[in-house]
Tab-separated table of N, CA and C in Angstrom:
chain	number	residue	atom	x	y	z
A	142	MET	N	111.340	59.675	74.313
A	142	MET	CA	111.322	59.103	72.980
A	142	MET	C	111.891	60.136	72.003
A	143	ALA	N	112.711	59.691	71.111
A	143	ALA	CA	113.283	60.571	70.095
A	143	ALA	C	112.196	61.006	69.121
A	144	ARG	N	112.336	62.189	68.607
A	144	ARG	CA	111.369	62.728	67.656
A	144	ARG	C	111.996	62.722	66.266
A	145	LYS	N	111.170	62.567	65.253
A	145	LYS	CA	111.614	62.526	63.859
A	145	LYS	C	110.817	63.557	63.078
A	146	ASN	N	111.508	64.458	62.413
A	146	ASN	CA	110.832	65.406	61.527
A	146	ASN	C	110.450	64.687	60.241
A	147	ILE	N	109.211	64.900	59.813
A	147	ILE	CA	108.756	64.325	58.549
A	147	ILE	C	108.132	65.437	57.710
A	148	ASN	N	108.021	65.184	56.450
A	148	ASN	CA	107.373	66.125	55.550
A	148	ASN	C	106.256	65.366	54.846
A	149	THR	N	105.045	65.872	54.969
A	149	THR	CA	103.908	65.220	54.335
A	149	THR	C	102.902	66.287	53.931
A	150	THR	N	101.867	65.886	53.257
A	150	THR	CA	100.797	66.815	52.906
A	150	THR	C	99.493	66.300	53.487
A	151	LEU	N	98.639	67.224	53.860
A	151	LEU	CA	97.314	66.898	54.385
A	151	LEU	C	96.281	67.725	53.631
A	152	ASP	N	95.080	67.216	53.597
A	152	ASP	CA	93.980	67.991	53.060
A	152	ASP	C	93.888	69.301	53.845
A	153	GLU	N	93.789	70.407	53.136
A	153	GLU	CA	93.799	71.721	53.779
A	153	GLU	C	92.663	71.887	54.784
A	154	ASP	N	91.465	71.422	54.436
A	154	ASP	CA	90.326	71.534	55.346
A	154	ASP	C	90.531	70.671	56.596
A	155	LEU	N	91.092	69.498	56.419
A	155	LEU	CA	91.374	68.618	57.554
A	155	LEU	C	92.368	69.285	58.502
A	156	TYR	N	93.425	69.864	57.941
A	156	TYR	CA	94.423	70.515	58.781
A	156	TYR	C	93.834	71.719	59.514
A	157	THR	N	92.956	72.448	58.856
A	157	THR	CA	92.284	73.569	59.510
A	157	THR	C	91.469	73.081	60.700
A	158	GLU	N	90.755	71.982	60.521
A	158	GLU	CA	89.977	71.411	61.622
A	158	GLU	C	90.882	70.973	62.774
A	159	ILE	N	92.013	70.386	62.441
A	159	ILE	CA	92.966	69.956	63.471
A	159	ILE	C	93.477	71.169	64.245
A	160	LYS	N	93.821	72.234	63.545
A	160	LYS	CA	94.330	73.434	64.217
A	160	LYS	C	93.266	74.047	65.126
A	161	ILE	N	92.018	74.091	64.663
A	161	ILE	CA	90.922	74.623	65.487
A	161	ILE	C	90.727	73.766	66.726
A	162	LEU	N	90.727	72.447	66.550
A	162	LEU	CA	90.581	71.546	67.686
A	162	LEU	C	91.739	71.708	68.661
A	163	ALA	N	92.936	71.874	68.154
A	163	ALA	CA	94.109	72.060	69.014
A	163	ALA	C	93.960	73.318	69.869
A	164	ILE	N	93.458	74.374	69.276
A	164	ILE	CA	93.237	75.607	70.030
A	164	ILE	C	92.205	75.374	71.130
A	165	LYS	N	91.104	74.712	70.782
A	165	LYS	CA	90.055	74.435	71.769
A	165	LYS	C	90.573	73.583	72.917
A	166	LEU	N	91.455	72.625	72.596
A	166	LEU	CA	91.981	71.709	73.609
A	166	LEU	C	93.246	72.243	74.289
A	167	LYS	N	93.685	73.414	73.854
A	167	LYS	CA	94.907	74.034	74.385
A	167	LYS	C	96.105	73.098	74.270
A	168	THR	N	96.243	72.541	73.078
A	168	THR	CA	97.368	71.669	72.756
A	168	THR	C	97.890	72.107	71.392
A	169	ASN	N	98.749	71.333	70.795
A	169	ASN	CA	99.209	71.722	69.458
A	169	ASN	C	98.777	70.688	68.419
A	170	ALA	N	98.733	71.131	67.183
A	170	ALA	CA	98.256	70.286	66.095
A	170	ALA	C	99.118	69.037	65.951
A	171	ASN	N	100.411	69.159	66.151
A	171	ASN	CA	101.303	68.012	66.012
A	171	ASN	C	100.909	66.891	66.973
A	172	ASP	N	100.578	67.252	68.212
A	172	ASP	CA	100.183	66.229	69.186
A	172	ASP	C	98.906	65.513	68.752
A	173	LEU	N	97.969	66.249	68.191
A	173	LEU	CA	96.732	65.623	67.725
A	173	LEU	C	96.982	64.714	66.524
A	174	ILE	N	97.839	65.141	65.624
A	174	ILE	CA	98.172	64.312	64.462
A	174	ILE	C	98.857	63.033	64.926
A	175	GLU	N	99.780	63.161	65.867
A	175	GLU	CA	100.473	61.982	66.399
A	175	GLU	C	99.489	61.044	67.095
A	176	GLU	N	98.557	61.605	67.868
A	176	GLU	CA	97.535	60.784	68.526
A	176	GLU	C	96.700	60.026	67.493
A	177	GLY	N	96.359	60.697	66.406
A	177	GLY	CA	95.592	60.051	65.346
A	177	GLY	C	96.358	58.924	64.681
A	178	MET	N	97.647	59.122	64.487
A	178	MET	CA	98.473	58.077	63.873
A	178	MET	C	98.537	56.848	64.786
A	179	LYS	N	98.658	57.083	66.084
A	179	LYS	CA	98.679	55.967	67.041
A	179	LYS	C	97.351	55.219	67.025
A	180	TYR	N	96.257	55.970	66.930
A	180	TYR	CA	94.937	55.359	66.873
A	180	TYR	C	94.819	54.443	65.652
A	181	VAL	N	95.272	54.896	64.509
A	181	VAL	CA	95.202	54.106	63.280
A	181	VAL	C	96.037	52.832	63.410
A	182	ILE	N	97.229	52.954	63.982
A	182	ILE	CA	98.086	51.775	64.159
A	182	ILE	C	97.390	50.747	65.044
A	183	GLU	N	96.826	51.191	66.162
A	183	GLU	CA	96.133	50.262	67.062
A	183	GLU	C	94.908	49.645	66.395
A	184	LYS	N	94.175	50.440	65.641
A	184	LYS	CA	92.994	49.944	64.931
A	184	LYS	C	93.362	48.786	64.013
A	185	TYR	N	94.406	48.953	63.227
A	185	TYR	CA	94.772	47.917	62.278
A	185	TYR	C	95.472	46.743	62.943
A	186	LYS	N	96.136	46.968	64.058
A	186	LYS	CA	96.695	45.845	64.821
A	186	LYS	C	95.572	44.956	65.332
A	187	LYS	N	94.500	45.577	65.841
A	187	LYS	CA	93.358	44.813	66.341
A	187	LYS	C	92.702	44.024	65.214
A	188	GLN	N	92.538	44.662	64.042
A	188	GLN	CA	91.953	43.968	62.893
A	188	GLN	C	92.827	42.788	62.481
A	189	ASP	N	94.129	42.976	62.500
A	189	ASP	CA	95.059	41.917	62.135
A	189	ASP	C	94.981	40.767	63.124
A	190	ASN	N	94.882	41.089	64.410
A	190	ASN	CA	94.790	40.049	65.441
A	190	ASN	C	93.484	39.280	65.337
A	191	ASN	N	92.401	39.965	64.946
A	191	ASN	CA	91.104	39.302	64.827
A	191	ASN	C	91.049	38.377	63.599
A	192	SER	N	91.866	38.629	62.607
A	192	SER	CA	91.819	37.804	61.396
A	192	SER	C	92.674	36.549	61.529
A	193	GLN	N	93.452	36.461	62.583
A	193	GLN	CA	94.341	35.296	62.749
A	193	GLN	C	93.672	34.210	63.564
């Protein structure tokens, strides 16, 4: 899959927590952020499907 660079801002404390979790999981913060974005998309897709 092609990757796209984006520029955004995050709450500083939230990003610190993500970086700490990434270290604990031996992964990188970007992968965790991407996983979270996928989770949000699926969450709202399910809500949309339930309302129809």
